[in-house]
Each structure stands twice: as structure tokens, then as C-alpha cells.
Coordinates of C-alpha atoms and ligand atoms in Angstrom, one line a residue:
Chain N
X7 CA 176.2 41.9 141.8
X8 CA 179.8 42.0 142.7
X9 CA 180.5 39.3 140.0
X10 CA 178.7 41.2 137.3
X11 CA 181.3 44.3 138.3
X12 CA 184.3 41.9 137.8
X13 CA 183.1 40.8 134.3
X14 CA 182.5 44.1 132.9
X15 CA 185.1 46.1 134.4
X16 CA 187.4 45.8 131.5
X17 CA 185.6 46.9 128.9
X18 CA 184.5 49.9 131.0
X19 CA 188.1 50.4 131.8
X20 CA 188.9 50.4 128.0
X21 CA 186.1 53.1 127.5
X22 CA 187.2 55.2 129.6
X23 CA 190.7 55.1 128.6
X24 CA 189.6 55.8 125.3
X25 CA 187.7 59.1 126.6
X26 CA 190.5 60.6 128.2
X27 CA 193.0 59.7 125.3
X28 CA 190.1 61.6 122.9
X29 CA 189.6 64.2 125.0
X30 CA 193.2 64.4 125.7
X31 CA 194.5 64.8 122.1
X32 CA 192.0 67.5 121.4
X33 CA 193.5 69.6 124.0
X34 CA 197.0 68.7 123.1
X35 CA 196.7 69.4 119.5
X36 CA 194.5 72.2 120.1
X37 CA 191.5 70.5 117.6
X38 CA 189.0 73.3 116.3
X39 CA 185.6 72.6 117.6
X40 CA 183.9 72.2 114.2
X41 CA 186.3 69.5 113.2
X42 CA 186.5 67.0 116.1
X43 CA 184.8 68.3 119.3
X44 CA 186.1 66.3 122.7
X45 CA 184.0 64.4 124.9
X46 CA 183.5 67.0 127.1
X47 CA 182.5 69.9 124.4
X48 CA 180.0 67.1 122.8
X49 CA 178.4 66.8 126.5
X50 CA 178.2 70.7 127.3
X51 CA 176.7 71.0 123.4
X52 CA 173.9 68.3 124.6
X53 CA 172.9 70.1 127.6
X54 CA 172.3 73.1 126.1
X55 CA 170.3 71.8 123.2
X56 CA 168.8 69.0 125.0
X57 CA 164.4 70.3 124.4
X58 CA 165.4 70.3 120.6
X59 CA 167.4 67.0 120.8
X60 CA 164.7 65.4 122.9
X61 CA 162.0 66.6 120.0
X62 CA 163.9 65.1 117.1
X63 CA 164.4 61.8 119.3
X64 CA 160.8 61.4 120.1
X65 CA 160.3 61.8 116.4
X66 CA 162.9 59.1 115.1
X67 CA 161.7 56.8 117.8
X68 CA 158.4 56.8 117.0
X69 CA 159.0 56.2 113.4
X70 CA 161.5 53.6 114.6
X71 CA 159.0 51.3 116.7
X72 CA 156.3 52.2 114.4
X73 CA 158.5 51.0 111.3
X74 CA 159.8 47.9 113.4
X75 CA 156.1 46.7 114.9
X76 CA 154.6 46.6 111.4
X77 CA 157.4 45.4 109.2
X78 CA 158.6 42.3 112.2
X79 CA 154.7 41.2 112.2
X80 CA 154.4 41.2 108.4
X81 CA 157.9 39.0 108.6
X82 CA 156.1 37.0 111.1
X83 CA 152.8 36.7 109.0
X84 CA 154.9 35.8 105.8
X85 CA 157.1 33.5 107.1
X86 CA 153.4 32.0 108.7
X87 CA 152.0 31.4 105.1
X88 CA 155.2 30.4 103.2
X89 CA 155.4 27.7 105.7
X90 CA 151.9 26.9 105.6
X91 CA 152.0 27.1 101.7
X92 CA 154.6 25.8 100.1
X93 CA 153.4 26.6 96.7
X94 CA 153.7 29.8 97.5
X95 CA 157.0 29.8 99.0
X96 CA 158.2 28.3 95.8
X97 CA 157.0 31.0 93.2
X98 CA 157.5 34.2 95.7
X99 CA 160.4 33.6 98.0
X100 CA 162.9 34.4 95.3
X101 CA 161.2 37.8 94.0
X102 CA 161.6 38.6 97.9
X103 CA 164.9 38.0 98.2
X104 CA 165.2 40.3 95.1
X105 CA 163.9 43.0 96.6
X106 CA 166.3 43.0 99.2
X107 CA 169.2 43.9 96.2
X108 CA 168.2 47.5 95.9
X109 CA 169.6 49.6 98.2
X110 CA 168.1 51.6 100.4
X111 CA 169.6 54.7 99.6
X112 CA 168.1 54.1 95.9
X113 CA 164.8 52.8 97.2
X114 CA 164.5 55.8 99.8
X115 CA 163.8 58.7 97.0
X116 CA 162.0 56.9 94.8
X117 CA 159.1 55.8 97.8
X118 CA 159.4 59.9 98.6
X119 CA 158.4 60.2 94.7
X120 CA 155.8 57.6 94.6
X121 CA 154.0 58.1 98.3
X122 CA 155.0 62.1 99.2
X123 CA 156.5 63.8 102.3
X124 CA 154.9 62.9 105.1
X125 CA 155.3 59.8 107.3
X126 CA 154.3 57.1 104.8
X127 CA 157.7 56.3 102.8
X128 CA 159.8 56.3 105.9
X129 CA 157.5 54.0 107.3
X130 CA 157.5 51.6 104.3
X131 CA 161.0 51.8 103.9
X132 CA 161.4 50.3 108.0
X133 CA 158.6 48.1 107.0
X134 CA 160.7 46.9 104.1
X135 CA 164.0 46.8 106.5
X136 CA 162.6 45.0 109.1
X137 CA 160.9 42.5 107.3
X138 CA 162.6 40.5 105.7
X139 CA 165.3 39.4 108.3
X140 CA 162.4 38.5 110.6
X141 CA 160.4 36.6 107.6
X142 CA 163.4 34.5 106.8
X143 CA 164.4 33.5 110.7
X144 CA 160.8 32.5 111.4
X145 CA 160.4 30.4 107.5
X146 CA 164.3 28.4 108.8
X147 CA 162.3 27.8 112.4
X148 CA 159.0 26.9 111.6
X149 CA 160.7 24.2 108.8
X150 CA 163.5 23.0 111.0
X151 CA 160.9 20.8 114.0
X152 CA 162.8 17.9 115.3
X153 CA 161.0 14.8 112.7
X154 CA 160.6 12.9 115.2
X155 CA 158.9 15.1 117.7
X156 CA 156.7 15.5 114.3
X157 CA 156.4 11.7 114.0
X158 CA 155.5 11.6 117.5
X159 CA 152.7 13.9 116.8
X160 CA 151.1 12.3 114.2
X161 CA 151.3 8.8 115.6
X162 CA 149.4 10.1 118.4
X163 CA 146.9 11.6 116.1
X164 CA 147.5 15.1 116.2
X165 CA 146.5 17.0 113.3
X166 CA 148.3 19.5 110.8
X167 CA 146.8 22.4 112.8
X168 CA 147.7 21.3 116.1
X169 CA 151.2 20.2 115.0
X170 CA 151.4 23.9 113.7
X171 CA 150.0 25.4 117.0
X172 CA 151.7 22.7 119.9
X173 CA 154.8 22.0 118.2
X174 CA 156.2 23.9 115.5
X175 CA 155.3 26.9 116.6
X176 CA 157.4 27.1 119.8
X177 CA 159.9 25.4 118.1
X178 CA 160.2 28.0 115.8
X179 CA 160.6 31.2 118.6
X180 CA 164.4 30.6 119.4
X181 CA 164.8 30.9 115.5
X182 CA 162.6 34.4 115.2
X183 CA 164.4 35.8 117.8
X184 CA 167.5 35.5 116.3
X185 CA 165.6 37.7 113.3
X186 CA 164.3 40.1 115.9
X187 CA 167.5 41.1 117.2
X188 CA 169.2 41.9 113.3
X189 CA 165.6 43.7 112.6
X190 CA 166.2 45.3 115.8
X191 CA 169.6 46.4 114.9
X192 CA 169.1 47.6 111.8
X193 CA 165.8 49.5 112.1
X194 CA 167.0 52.9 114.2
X195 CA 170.0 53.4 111.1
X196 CA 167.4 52.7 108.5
X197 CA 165.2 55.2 110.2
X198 CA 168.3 58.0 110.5
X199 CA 168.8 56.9 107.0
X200 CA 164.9 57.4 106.0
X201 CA 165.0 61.0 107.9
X202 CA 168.0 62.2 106.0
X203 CA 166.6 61.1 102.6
X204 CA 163.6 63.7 103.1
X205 CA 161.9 64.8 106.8
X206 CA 161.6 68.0 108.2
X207 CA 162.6 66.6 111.8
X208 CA 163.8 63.6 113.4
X209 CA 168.4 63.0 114.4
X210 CA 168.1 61.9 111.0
X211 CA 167.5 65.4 109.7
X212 CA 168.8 67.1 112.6
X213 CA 172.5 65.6 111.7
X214 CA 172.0 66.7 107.8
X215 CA 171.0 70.2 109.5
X216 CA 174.0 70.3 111.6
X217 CA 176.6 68.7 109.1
X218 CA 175.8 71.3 106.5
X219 CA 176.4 74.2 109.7
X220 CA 179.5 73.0 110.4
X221 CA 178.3 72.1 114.1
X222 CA 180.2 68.7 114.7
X223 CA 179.2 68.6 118.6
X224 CA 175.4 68.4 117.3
X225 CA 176.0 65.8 114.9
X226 CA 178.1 63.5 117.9
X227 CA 175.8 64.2 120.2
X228 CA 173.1 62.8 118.0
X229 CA 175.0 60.1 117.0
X230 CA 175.2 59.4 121.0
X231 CA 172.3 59.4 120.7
X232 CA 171.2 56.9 117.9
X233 CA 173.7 54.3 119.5
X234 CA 171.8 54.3 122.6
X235 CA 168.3 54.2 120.9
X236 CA 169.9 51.5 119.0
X237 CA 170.9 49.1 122.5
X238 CA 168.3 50.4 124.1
X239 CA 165.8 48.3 121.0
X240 CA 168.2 45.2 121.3
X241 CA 168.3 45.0 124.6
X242 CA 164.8 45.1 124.9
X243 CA 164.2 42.5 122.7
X244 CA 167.1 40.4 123.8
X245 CA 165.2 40.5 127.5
X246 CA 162.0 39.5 125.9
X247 CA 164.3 36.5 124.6
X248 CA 165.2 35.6 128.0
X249 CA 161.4 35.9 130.0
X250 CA 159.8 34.0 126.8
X251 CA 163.0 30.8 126.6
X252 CA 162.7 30.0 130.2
X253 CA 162.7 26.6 129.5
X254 CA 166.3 26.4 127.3
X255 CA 168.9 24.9 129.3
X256 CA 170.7 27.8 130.8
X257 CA 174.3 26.3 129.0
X258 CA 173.3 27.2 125.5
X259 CA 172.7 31.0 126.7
X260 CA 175.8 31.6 126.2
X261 CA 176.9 30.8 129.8
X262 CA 179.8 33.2 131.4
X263 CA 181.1 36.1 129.5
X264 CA 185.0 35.4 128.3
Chain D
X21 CA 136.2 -11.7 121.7
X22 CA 137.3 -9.8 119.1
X23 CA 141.2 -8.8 119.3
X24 CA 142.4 -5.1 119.9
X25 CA 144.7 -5.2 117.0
X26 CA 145.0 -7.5 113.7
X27 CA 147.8 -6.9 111.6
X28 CA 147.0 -9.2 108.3
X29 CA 149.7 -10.0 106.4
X30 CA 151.3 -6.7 106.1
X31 CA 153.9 -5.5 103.1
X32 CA 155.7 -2.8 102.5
X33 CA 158.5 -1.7 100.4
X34 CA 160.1 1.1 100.2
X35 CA 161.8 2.7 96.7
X36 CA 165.4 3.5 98.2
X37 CA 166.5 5.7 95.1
X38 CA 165.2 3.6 92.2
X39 CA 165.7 0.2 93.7
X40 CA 162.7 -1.0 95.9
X41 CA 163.4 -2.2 98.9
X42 CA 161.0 -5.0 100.5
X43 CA 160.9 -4.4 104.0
X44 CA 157.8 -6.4 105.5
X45 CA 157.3 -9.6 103.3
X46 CA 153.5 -10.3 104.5
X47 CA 153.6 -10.0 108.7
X48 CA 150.7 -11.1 110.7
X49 CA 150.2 -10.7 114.2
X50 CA 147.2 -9.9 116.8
X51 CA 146.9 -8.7 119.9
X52 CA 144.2 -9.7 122.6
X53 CA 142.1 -7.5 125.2
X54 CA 144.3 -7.3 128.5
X55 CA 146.9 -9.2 126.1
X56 CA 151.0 -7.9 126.4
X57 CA 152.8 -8.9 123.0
X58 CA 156.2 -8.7 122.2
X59 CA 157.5 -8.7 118.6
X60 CA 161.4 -9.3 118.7
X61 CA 163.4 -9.6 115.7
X62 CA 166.8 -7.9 114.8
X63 CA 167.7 -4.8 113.9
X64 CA 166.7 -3.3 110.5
X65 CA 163.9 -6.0 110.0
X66 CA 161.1 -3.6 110.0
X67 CA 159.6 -3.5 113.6
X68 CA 159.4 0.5 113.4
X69 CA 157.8 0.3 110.2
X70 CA 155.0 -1.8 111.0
X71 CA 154.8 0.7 114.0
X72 CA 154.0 3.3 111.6
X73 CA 151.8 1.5 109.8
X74 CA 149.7 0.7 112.5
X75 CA 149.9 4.0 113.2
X76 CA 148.7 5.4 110.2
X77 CA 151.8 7.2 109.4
X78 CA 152.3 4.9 106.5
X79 CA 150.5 3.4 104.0
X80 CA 151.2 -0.1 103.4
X81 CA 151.7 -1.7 100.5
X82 CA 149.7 -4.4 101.6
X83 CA 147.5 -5.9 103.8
X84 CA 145.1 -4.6 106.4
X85 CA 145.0 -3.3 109.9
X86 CA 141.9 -3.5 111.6
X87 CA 141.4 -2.6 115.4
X88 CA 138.4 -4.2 117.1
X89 CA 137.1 -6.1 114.2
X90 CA 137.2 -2.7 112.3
X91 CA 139.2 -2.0 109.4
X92 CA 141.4 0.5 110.2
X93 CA 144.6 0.7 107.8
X94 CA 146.0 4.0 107.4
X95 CA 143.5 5.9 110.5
X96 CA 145.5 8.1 112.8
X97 CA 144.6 8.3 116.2
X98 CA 143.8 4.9 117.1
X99 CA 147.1 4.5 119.5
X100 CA 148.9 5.4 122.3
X101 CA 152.4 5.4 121.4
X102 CA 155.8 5.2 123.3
X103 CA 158.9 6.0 121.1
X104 CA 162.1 5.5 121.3
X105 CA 163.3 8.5 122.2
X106 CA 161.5 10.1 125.1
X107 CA 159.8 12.7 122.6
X108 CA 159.2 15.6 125.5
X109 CA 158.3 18.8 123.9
X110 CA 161.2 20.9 126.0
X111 CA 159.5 23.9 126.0
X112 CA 156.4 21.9 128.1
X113 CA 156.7 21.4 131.7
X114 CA 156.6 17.3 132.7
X115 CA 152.7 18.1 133.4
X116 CA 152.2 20.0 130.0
X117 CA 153.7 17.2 128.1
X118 CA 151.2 14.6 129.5
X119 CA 148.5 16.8 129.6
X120 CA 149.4 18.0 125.4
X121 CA 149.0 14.2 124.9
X122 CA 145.7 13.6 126.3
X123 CA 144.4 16.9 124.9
X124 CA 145.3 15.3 121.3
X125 CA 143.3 12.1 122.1
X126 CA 140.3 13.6 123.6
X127 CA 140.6 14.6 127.3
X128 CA 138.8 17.8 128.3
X129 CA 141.6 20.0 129.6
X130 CA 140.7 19.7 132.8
X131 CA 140.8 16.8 133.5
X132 CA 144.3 15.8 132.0
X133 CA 145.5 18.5 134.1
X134 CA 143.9 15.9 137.2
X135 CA 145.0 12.8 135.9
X136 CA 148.8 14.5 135.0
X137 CA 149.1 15.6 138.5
X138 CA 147.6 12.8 140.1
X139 CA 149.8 9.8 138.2
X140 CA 152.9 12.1 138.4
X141 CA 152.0 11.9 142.3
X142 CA 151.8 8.0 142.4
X143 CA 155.0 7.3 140.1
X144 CA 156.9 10.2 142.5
X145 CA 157.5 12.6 140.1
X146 CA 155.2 15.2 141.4
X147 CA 158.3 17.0 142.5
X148 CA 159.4 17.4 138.5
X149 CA 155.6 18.2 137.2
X150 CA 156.3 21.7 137.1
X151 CA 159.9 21.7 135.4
X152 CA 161.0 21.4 131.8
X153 CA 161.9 17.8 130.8
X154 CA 166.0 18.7 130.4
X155 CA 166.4 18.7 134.1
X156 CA 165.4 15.3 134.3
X157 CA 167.6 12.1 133.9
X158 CA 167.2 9.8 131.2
X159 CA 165.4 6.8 133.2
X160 CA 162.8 9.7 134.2
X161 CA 162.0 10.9 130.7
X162 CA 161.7 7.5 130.0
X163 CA 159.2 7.1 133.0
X164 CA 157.2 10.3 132.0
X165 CA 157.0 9.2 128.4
X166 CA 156.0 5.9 129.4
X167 CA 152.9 7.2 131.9
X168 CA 151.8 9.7 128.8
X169 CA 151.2 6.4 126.7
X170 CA 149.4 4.8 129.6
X171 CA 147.5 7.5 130.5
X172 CA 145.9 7.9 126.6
X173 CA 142.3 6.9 127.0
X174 CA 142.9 4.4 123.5
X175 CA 142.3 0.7 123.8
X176 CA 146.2 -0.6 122.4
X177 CA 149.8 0.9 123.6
X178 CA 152.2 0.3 121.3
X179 CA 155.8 0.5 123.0
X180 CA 158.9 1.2 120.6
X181 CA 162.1 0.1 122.3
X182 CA 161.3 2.1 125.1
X183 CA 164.1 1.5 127.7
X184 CA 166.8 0.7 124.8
X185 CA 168.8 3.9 125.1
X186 CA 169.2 3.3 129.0
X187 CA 171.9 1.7 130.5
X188 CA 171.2 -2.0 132.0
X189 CA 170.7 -1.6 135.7
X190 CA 168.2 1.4 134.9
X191 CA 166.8 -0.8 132.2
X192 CA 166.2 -3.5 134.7
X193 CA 164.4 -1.4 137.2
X194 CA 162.2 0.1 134.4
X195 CA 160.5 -3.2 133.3
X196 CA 160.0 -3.6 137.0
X197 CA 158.5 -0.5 137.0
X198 CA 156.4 -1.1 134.1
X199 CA 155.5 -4.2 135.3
X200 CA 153.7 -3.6 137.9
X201 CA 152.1 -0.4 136.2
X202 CA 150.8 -2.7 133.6
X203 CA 149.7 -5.5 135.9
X204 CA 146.8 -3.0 137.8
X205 CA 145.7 -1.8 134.5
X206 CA 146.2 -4.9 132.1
X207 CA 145.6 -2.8 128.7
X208 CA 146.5 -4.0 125.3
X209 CA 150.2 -4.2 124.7
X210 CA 152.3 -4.3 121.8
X211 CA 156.6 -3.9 122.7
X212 CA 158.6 -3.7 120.3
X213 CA 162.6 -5.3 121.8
X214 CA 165.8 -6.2 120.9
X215 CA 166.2 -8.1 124.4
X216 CA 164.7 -11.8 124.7
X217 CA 165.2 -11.5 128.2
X218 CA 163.1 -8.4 128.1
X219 CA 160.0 -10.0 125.9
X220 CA 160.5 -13.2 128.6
X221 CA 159.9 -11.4 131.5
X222 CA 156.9 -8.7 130.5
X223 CA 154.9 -10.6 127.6
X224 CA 151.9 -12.8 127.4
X225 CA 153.3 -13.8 124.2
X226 CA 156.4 -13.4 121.8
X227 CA 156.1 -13.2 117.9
X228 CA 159.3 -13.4 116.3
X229 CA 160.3 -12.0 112.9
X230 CA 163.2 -12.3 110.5
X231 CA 165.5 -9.8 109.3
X232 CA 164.2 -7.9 106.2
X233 CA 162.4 -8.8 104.1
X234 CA 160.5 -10.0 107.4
X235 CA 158.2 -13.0 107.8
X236 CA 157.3 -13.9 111.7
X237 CA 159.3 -17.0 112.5
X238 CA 158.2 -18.3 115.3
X239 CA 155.2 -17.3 117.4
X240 CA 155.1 -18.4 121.5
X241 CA 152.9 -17.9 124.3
X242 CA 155.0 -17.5 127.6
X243 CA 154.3 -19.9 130.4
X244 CA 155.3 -17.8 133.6
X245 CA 152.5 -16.7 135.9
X246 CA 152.1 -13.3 136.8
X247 CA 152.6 -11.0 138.9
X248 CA 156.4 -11.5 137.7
X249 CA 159.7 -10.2 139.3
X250 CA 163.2 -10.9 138.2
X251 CA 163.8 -13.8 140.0
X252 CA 162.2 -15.4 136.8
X253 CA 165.8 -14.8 135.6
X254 CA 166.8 -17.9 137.5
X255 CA 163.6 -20.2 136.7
X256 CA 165.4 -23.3 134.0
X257 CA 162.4 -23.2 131.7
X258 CA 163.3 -19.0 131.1
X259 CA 167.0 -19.9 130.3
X260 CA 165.8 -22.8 128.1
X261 CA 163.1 -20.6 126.1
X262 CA 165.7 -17.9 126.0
X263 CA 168.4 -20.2 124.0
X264 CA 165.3 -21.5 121.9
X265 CA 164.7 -17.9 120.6
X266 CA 168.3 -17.3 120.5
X267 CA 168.8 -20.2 118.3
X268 CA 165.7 -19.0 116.0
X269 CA 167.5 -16.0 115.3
X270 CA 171.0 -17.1 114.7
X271 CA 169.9 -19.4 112.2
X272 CA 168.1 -16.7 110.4
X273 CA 171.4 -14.7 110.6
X274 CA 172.9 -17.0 109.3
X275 CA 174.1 -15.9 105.5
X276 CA 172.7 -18.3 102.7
X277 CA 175.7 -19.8 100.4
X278 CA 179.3 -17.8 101.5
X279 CA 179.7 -15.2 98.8
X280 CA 182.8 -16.3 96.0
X281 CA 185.6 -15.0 97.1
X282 CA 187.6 -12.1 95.0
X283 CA 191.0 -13.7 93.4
X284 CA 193.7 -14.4 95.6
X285 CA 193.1 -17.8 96.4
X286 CA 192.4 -19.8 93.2
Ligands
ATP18 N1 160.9 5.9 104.7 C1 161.7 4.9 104.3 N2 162.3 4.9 103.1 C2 163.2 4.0 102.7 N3 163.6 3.0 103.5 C3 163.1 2.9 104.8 C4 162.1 3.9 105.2 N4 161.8 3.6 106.5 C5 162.5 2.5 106.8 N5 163.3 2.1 105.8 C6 164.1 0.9 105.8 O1 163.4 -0.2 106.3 C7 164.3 -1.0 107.1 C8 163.6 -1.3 108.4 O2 163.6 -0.1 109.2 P1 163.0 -0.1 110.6 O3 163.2 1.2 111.2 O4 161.5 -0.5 110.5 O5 163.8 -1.2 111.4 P2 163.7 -1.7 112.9 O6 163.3 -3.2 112.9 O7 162.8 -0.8 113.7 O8 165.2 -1.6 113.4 P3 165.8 -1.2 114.8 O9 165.5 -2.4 115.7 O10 167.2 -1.0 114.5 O11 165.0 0.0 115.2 C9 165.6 -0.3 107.2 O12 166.5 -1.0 106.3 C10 165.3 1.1 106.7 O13 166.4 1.6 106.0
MG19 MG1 163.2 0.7 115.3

């Protein structure tokens, strides 16, 4: 306990300086509210709006994991056959990559033209997001098993199936992690991003609302909000990392922070 | 009796980049039931390749293998196999790894979970059977790897250099170790080794091959009775077959005509 105080005391320490010089600069220069709020005027502005704040939350987190579930598992399923298929994975894996050229911003409004209002686009457009880093990650994994760990296999007689399943498989979970975490990363902006192309609620929409009112402690409080929803994802899959690696040797974790 | 293994004259060539390669220039060799052979011969001659053909991993490009009278060239599965490397699948405890490789030849689940545990138990490992294979030293990897092979319900082992990445005092308390392992079960052997000294001291018999393209050499039964310990290393008639191997290989080192030499001298 006390030595996890001692490594993370600076950066606290920095944070908190960086507060009170905010917060101090506002008073100082006597900022307008509507241009940049302080810390303190974004907290008393979250409080008070904090049943609407919570609504638009629970909407953009539920798009958010619902996005992220589908379009990691279709990454994992591709990345699956490609590797299992390397026909396939020849004649497909560059039209993928092309597809990851068009912005999202362009792609957003034309999905809203082709699939409507509701929740459908936004969800394709996470799908599409999340996808691809985790399709990629677990395609590099599943291809890079030790040879001769495979040789090993097959002089022992194990077929292509159980090669797949025993060995490179697990091999393969290190790598897709890695693709979890950008997915992870990514997927609560896309979502913000998704909202403010066309929703009627979510932070997303709630920051367009609030941008276009001139009520800058709503859109920071949101944003607060965002970047937690956004460490609070990574984290989570980062400690799924952990429990499911047990067996690395702890030395390549990373070790002690700097 | 039919042998465990026949290897009948055996080729193989490999195309290295347009220009083939001949590796194994027809090797034969056969192992006995209960029988250990060694095949020694130097580096680069081929002895991993015919592995792999016995193995089924390869194809030859001639010859046949057959396995109790059977022909068998190119069949998986017919082995138990100890690399060169340990080979531990690090994300499988000490037991999983033993019990992944009798799963693969056969072994109802539970009872490779038994046998793991129990063997693991009787070489004094069953502290380890529980932890991933990095925590263990080099010697014990070896060890594990080693009682995987043994424990693979197939009728040859084939053993590939399997103490040459450890250092010699380890090394020398391994083929102890092995020994007497292999001398309460007496299954079919075949070691592949750099060290005569090593093939001396475990082996029934020694075939020696050339460097590539190999042929076998020479071929030697080995007159020491068993059970063996290292005090062999003193025994005349081990130092005198040693130099006699030693010599057989030297010679075959030895370069043909001395290339022309580039200008200077004239
Ligand atoms: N797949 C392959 N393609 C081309 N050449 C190969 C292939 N496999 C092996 N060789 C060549 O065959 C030769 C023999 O290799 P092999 O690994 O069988 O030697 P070895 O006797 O086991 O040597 P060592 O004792 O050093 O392990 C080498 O020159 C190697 O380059
Ligand atoms: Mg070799």
C-alpha cells in the first residue's frame, strides 16, 4: 500500500497543481463562465445537473459496450478465419484495410442515410471502430507461434485442430489484448462521435446541445465524464489482461513504474 | 523379433534457393525392442532431419520407414519425441504440459492427470507440478521434458540432443538420471548426440554418420554391462572406443584435396 502512495504521488501532485493554477487564473483574470469555467464552477455545474448527466451517460455507455462486445468478437471471429483460411486472407485483408481510410466523420452520415435514426448506425459505426484493431492483433498472434513449439506438436502427432486449440490459440491472447486495449480506447470517442453525428441523447448530443447554448461547464463536465468512462473501459480490460496472463513472467509486465 | 524402427536407406535433399542440397545420401539404421541407440555424427550432417522424417514431419526423398515391420514413412504419431529445446507450452503448468502430451497420444484425461502427478512425485518435482515451466531451471525443464517423452504410451522415444544446452556438471547428472529411468523401463531408444562419451555411457549401440551428405560410417555395439554409472569413464576399453570414434570422425573432417590457393604465392 504505502509503496503504491510513493509511486503515484507525483503525478497526483502535478494534477493538483495544475487545478489550482486553472482555477487560480480564472479568478485572477476574472474568466466569464461561458468561456472557460474553473474547476470548481465545472463541479457545482455537475451537481446540479447530475439526473440529466447520469441519463445521457447510461445512454453513451450502453451504446459504448454494446458497440465494443460486437465489433471486438467480430475482430476476434475474422482474425479466426483469416488464420484458418489463408485464401481468404489473401483476397479480403486488403479491402479491410481499405475500409479503415474513410473517416469516420464521412462514414457517420452516410450509415444515418442508409440505416435511419435509431440505434443501428451508431452501433455499426463502433462495430466498424472496434473491429478492426482487434481483427488485426489476433491475425499477428494467431500467425506468430513459436515453430518449434509447432514442430513439437506435430512430431508428437497433434493435429491441425488441436495445434489451433492447445497451442496457437493461447499463444495468440497476449497479442489480442494488445488489440483490446486500442479498441478499448477508441470506442467511448467513436461513440461521442456517433452521438454528435445524429442522437437525440447520449454526452455525445448533450455536448452539441450545450456548445451551441453557450454552457461551457456542461460541455467540461461531460468531457469529465467521457475520460473516466474511457479509463474506466481500459482499465477493465487491462485487469482482465492481468487475471487471464498469470502464467507470464511477472518481468515482462512492465515491472516498477519509472 | 521384428525391430521397433527401420530406417531403409533414407535420402533427402533439400532445394536451398535453386541449388539442391543432398542432406542424407541413403542412411540405414534399426532399432531393437528394449534396444538404446545412439546416432552420433557432427553437426549439420542431418541427424534432426532424419528426426523429422521419422517423425512424419518430412517427406523423404527416399527410402522407407517402417515401425514394427509396418511401413510407416510419412505417419505422424508413431513417436515420443524429446527436442532439443525443452518445448514447455508456458502458459501450461509442469502437470498440463505432461498431461497436453499424453492427451495427443491417446490417454483418457484422467488418467494423464494420474500418471503426471504420480511421475512428477517419483522424479521430485511434485513441488513444481502446479507452476508454469519459467520458474523452473534449465536441468528441470529438461527433466520434465524428458518424463513427457517417457511417459507417451508409443513403442520408440526418439531423443534430440536433449541435455546439449546444459552446462557439463548438470549434463552429467542428467544421463545419470536418465539412466536409471531408462534401465526400469527398457523402451526403444533412439538419441541423437554430439558427445561420444555420452553415446558410450547410455547406448546399446552407436551408429555413426558423416557429415552431409551423410552415409553411416561405422556402426558398434557397446560392450559395457549394465546398470552403468560413471565410473565407466575410467574403464581402458571406454577410453580406447572413445579415440576409435574420435578418429572415425576426424578422418571424415578431414577436407579432400587443399583448395588452390588465391595468387600471392606463385
Ligand atoms: N527445411 C530445410 N530446407 C533446407 N535445408 C535444410 C532444411 N532443414 C535442414 N536443412 C539443412 O540440412 C542440413 C542438416 O540439418 P540438421 O538440422 O538435420 O543437422 P543436425 O545434424 O541436426 O545438426 P546439429 O547437430 O547441429 O543439430 C543443414 O545444412 C541444414 O541447413
Ligand atoms: Mg539437430
Amino acid at each position: 500500500m504505502g509503496n503504491k502512495w510513493l509511486a503515484y504521488w507525483p503525478s497526483a501532485a502535478v494534477m493538483t497543481a495544475l487545478l489550482l493554477l486553472w482555477q487560480g487564473a480564472v479568478i485572477v483574470f476574472d474568466i466569464e463562465e461561458w468561456f472557460l469555467p474553473g474547476p470548481a464552477a465545472i463541479v457545482r455545474e455537475t451537481a446540479a445537473i447530475w439526473p440529466r448527466l447520469l441519463e445521457h451517460t447510461g445512454a453513451t455507455l450502453r451504446l459504448t459496450l454494446l458497440g465494443y462486445a460486437l465489433g471486438t468478437t467480430a475482430g476476434i471471429a475474422v482474425g479466426m478465419l483469416f488464420h484458418l483460411a489463408p485464401g481468404l486472407r489473401r483476397s479480403t485483408y486488403p479491402l479491410l484495410v481499405l475500409s479503415q481510410n474513410v473517416p469516420i466523420i464521412v462514414l457517420g452520415p452516410l450509415l444515418l442515410m442508409w440505416l435511419g435514426f435509431g440505434m443501428l448506425p451508431k452501433i455499426v459505426l463502433l462495430v466498424l471502430v472496434c473491429f478492426f484493431p482487434v481483427s488485426v492483433a489476433m491475425l499477428a498472434g494467431l500467425g506468430s507461434a513459436d515453430s518449434s513449439l509447432t514442430n513439437y506438436m506435430r512430431m508428437i502427432g497433434a493435429g491441425n485442430w488441436t495445434i489451433f486449440r492447445r497451442l496457437e490459440l493461447p499463444h495468440a491472447v497476449p497479442s489480442l489484448f494488445s488489440g483490446l486495449k486500442i479498441a478499448a480506447a477508441y470506442s467511448v470517442t467513436s461513440a461521442i462521435v456517433a452521438e454528435w453525428i445524429g442522437a437525440s441523447k447520449g454526452l455525445g448530443y448533450f455536448i452539441q446541445l450545450s456548445a451551441r447554448g453557450f454552457q461551457a461547464p456542461r460541455v467540461f463536465a461531460a468531457v469529465l465524464i467521457i475520460v473516466l468512462l474511457s479509463m474506466l473501459l481500459f482499465g477493465a480490460v487491462a485487469l482482465a489482461e492481468r487475471r487471464l496472463l498469470r502464467w507470464r513472467p511477472r518481468s515482462t509486465e512492465g515491472g516498477k513504474r519509472p | 523379433m521384428t525391430d521397433v524402427l527401420e530406417a531403409i536407406d533414407i535420402r533427402q535433399r533439400f532445394d536451398n534457393g535453386g541449388a539442391a542440397v543432398e542432406v542424407l545420401a541413403g542412411v540405414s539404421l534399426r532399432v531393437g525392442a528394449g534396444e538404446f541407440v545412439s546416432l552420433l555424427g557432427p553437426s549439420g550432417s542431418g541427424k534432426s532431419t532424419l528426426f523429422q522424417i521419422i517423425g512424419g514431419l518430412l517427406q523423404p526423398s527416399g527410402g522407407e520407414i517402417r515401425m514394427g515391420g509396418e511401413v510407416v514413412t510419412g505417419d505422424r504419431g508413431r513417436i515420443a519425441y524429446m527436442p532439443q529445446q525443452a518445448s514447455l507450452l508456458p502458459w501450461l503448468t509442469v502437470a498440463g504440459n505432461i498431461e497436453l502430451a499424453l492427451e495427443v497420444a491417446g490417454t483418457a484425461r484422467a488418467e494423464a492427470r494420474r500418471l503426471a502427478h504420480e511421475w512428477l512425485e517419483r522424479i521430485e518435482l511434485a513441488a513444481y507440478a502446479d507452476r508454469y515451466p519459467h520458474v523452473l531451471s534449465g536441468g528441470m525443464q529438461q527433466r520434465v521434458s524428458f518424463l513427457r517423452a517417457l511417459l507417451m504410451p508409443r513403442p520408440l522415444m526418439c531423443l534430440d540432443e536433449p541435455f546439449g544446452a546444459l552446462d557439463a556438471l548438470t549434463r552429467m547428472q542428467m544421463q545419470q538420471w536418465l539412466l536409471q529411468l531408462w534401465e526400469q523401463s527398457r523402451r526403444a531408444v533412439l538419441l541423437i548426440t554430439h558427445s561420444i562419451e555420452e553415446a558410450l555411457l547410455l547406448s546399446d549401440r552407436i551408429v555413426v554418420i558423416s557429415a552431409a551428405p551423410a552415409v553411416v560410417l561405422h556402426e558398434l555395439e557397446v560392450p559395457f554391462a549394465r546398470p552403468r554409472d560413471e565410473t565407466l569413464w575410467t574403464d581402458p576399453q571406454f577410453n580406447r572406443l572413445k579415440q576409435q570414434i574420435y578418429g572415425l570422425l576426424r578422418q571424415d573432417d578431414e577436407p579432400g584435396p587443399p583448395p588452390l590457393r588465391a595468387g600471392g604465392e606463385r
